[in-house]
PDB file of C-alpha atoms in Angstrom:
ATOM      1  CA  UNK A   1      -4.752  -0.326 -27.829  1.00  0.00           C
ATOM      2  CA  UNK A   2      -4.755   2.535 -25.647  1.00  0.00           C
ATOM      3  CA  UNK A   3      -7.439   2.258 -22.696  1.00  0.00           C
ATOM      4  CA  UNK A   4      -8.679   4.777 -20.707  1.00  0.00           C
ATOM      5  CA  UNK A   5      -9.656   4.573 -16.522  1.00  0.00           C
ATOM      6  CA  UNK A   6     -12.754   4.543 -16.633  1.00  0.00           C
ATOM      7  CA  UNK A   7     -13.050   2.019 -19.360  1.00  0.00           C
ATOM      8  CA  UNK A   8     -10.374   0.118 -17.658  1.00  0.00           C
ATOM      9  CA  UNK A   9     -13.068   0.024 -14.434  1.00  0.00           C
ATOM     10  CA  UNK A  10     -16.219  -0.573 -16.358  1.00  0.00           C
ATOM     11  CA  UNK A  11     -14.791  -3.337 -18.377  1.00  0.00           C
ATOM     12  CA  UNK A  12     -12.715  -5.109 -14.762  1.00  0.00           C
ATOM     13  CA  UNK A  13     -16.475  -4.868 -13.219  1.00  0.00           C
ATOM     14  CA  UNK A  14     -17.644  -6.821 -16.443  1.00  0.00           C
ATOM     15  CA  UNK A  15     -15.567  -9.615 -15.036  1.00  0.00           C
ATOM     16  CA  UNK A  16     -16.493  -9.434 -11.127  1.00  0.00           C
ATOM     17  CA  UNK A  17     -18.248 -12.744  -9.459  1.00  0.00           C
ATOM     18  CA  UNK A  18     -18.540 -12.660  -6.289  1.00  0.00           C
ATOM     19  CA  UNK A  19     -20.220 -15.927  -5.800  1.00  0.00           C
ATOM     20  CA  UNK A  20     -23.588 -14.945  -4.120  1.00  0.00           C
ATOM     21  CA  UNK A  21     -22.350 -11.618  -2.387  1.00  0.00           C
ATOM     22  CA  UNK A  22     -24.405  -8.921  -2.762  1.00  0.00           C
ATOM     23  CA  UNK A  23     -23.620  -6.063  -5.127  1.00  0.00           C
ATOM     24  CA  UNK A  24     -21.383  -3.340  -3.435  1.00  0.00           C
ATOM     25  CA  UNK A  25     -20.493  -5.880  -1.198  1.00  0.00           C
ATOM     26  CA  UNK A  26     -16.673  -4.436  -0.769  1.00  0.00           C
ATOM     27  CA  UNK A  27     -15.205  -7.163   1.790  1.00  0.00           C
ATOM     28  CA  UNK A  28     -14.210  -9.511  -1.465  1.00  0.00           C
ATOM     29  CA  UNK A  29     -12.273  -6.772  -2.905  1.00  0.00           C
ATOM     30  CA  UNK A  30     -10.808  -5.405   0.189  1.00  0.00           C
ATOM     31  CA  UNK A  31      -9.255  -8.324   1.086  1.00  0.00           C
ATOM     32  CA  UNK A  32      -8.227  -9.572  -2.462  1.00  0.00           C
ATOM     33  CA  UNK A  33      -6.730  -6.743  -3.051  1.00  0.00           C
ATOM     34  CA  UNK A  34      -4.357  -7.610   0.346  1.00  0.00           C
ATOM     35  CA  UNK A  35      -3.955 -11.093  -1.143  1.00  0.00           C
ATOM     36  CA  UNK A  36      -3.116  -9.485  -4.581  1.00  0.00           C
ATOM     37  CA  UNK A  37      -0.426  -6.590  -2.962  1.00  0.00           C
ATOM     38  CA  UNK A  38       1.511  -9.483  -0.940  1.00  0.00           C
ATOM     39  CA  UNK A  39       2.108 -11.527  -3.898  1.00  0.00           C
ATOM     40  CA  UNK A  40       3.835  -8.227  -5.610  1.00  0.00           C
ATOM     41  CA  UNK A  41       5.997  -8.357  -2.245  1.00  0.00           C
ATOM     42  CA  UNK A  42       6.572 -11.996  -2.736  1.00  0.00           C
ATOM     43  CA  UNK A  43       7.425 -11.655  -6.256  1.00  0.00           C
ATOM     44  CA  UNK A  44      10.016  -8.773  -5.323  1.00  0.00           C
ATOM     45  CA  UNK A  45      11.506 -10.866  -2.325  1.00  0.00           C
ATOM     46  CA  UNK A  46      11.853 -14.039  -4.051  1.00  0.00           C
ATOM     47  CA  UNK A  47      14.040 -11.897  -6.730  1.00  0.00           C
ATOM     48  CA  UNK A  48      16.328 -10.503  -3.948  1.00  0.00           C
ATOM     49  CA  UNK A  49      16.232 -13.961  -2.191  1.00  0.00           C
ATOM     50  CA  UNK A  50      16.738 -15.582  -5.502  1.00  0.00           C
ATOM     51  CA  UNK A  51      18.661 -13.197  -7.975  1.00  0.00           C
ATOM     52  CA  UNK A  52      20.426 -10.502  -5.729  1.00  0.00           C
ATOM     53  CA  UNK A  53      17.729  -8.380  -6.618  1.00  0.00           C
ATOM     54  CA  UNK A  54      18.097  -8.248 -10.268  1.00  0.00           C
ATOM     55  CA  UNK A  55      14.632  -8.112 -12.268  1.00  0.00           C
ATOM     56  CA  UNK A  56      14.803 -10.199 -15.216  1.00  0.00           C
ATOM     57  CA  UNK A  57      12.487 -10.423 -18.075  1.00  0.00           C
ATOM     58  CA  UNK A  58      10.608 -13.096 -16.860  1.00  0.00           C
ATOM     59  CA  UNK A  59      10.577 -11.713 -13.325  1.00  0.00           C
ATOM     60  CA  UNK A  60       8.860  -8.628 -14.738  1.00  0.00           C
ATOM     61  CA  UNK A  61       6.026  -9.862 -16.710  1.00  0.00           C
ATOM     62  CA  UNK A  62       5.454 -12.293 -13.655  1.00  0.00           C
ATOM     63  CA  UNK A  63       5.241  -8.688 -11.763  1.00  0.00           C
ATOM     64  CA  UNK A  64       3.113  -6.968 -14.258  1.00  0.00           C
ATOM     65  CA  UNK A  65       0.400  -9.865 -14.133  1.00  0.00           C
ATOM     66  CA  UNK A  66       0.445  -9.503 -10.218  1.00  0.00           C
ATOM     67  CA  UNK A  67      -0.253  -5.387 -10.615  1.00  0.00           C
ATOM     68  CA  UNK A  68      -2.895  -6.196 -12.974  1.00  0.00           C
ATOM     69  CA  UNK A  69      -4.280  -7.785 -10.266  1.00  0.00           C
ATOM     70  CA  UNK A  70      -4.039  -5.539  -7.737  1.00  0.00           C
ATOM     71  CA  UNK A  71      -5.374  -2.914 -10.299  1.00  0.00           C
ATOM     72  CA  UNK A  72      -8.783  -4.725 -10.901  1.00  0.00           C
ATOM     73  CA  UNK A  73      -9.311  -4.900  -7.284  1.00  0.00           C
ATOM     74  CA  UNK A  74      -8.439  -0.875  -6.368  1.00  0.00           C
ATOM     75  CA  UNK A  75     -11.098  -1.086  -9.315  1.00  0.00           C
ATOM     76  CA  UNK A  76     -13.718  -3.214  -7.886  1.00  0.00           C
ATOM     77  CA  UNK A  77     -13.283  -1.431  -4.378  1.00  0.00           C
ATOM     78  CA  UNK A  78     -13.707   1.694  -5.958  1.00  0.00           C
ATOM     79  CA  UNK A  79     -16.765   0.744  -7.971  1.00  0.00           C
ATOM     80  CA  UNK A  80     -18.646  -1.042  -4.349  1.00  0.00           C
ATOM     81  CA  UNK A  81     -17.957   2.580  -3.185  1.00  0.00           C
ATOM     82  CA  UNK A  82     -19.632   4.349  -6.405  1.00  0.00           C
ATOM     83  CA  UNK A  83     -16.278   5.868  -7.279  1.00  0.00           C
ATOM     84  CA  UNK A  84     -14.577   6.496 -10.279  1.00  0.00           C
ATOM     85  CA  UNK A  85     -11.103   5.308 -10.800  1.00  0.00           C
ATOM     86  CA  UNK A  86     -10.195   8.436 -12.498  1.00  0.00           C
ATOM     87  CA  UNK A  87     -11.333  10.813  -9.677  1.00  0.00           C
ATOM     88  CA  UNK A  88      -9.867   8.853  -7.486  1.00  0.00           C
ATOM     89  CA  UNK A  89      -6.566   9.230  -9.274  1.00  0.00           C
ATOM     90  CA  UNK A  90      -6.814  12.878  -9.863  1.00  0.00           C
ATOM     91  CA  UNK A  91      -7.512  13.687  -5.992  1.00  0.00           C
ATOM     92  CA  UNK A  92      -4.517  11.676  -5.280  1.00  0.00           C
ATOM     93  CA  UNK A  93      -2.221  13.252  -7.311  1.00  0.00           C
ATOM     94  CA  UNK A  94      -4.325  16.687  -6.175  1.00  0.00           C
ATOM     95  CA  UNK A  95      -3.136  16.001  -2.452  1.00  0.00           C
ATOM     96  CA  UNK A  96       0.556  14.764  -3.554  1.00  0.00           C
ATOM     97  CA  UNK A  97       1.231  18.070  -5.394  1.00  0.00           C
ATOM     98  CA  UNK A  98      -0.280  20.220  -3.026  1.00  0.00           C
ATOM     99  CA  UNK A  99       2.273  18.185  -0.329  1.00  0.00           C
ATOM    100  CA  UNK A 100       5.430  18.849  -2.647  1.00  0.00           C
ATOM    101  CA  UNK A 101       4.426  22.656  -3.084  1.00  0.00           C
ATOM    102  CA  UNK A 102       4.186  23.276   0.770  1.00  0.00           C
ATOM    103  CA  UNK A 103       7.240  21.396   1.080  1.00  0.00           C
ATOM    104  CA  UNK A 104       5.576  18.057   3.155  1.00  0.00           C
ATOM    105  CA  UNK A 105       5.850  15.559   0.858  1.00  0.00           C
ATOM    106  CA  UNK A 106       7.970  13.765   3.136  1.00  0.00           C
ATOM    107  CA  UNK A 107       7.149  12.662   6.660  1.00  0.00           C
ATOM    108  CA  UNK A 108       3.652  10.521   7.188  1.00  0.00           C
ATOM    109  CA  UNK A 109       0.174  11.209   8.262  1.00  0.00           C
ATOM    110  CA  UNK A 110      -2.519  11.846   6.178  1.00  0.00           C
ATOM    111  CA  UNK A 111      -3.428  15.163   6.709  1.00  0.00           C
ATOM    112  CA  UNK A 112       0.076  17.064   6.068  1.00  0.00           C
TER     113      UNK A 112
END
């Protein structure tokens, strides 16, 4: 089954409970989704710690399920904010070409 952003976001919003918070209340997802993006860490240092850094089958899917994760909440974030996913996307791989063309893909800041 092939499914597309912004079916991916309606669909993840079909699932959000916040327990009594207010709709477009974004603090839940904000801070799952920094929950959600140290468990991907975790999952990557416990394979370094644990396997010399080799990813195994298992070690993957347990990965995957983590993304997922922080997927629906870059989802839910962006739907408290009346975004689409899939603009969102696009403008970030907008400003990442137009940073390799100029030749400033490297180096930080926001506005290069």
């Amino acid at each position: 089954m092939s499914l597309g952003i912004n079916e991916y976001q309606e669909r993840a919003h079909e699932t959000a409970d916040y327990l009594g918070m207010n709709n477009g209340d974004y603090r839940y997802p904000v801070m799952g989704l920094a929950e959600e993006a140290g468990e991907v860490c975790g999952k990557f240092a416990k394979c370094v710690r644990d396997a010399n850094g080799i990813i195994d089958g298992e070690r993957k899917e347990a990965i995957k399920k983590e993304l997922g994760d922080v997927c629906w909440f870059v989802s839910e974030i962006a739907t408290t904010l009346d975004l689409k996913l899939e603009d969102v996307m696009q403008a970030n791989l907008d400003k990442l070409a137009s940073r390799k063309e100029r030749g400033v893909i490297h180096g930080d800041g926001d506005n290069r």
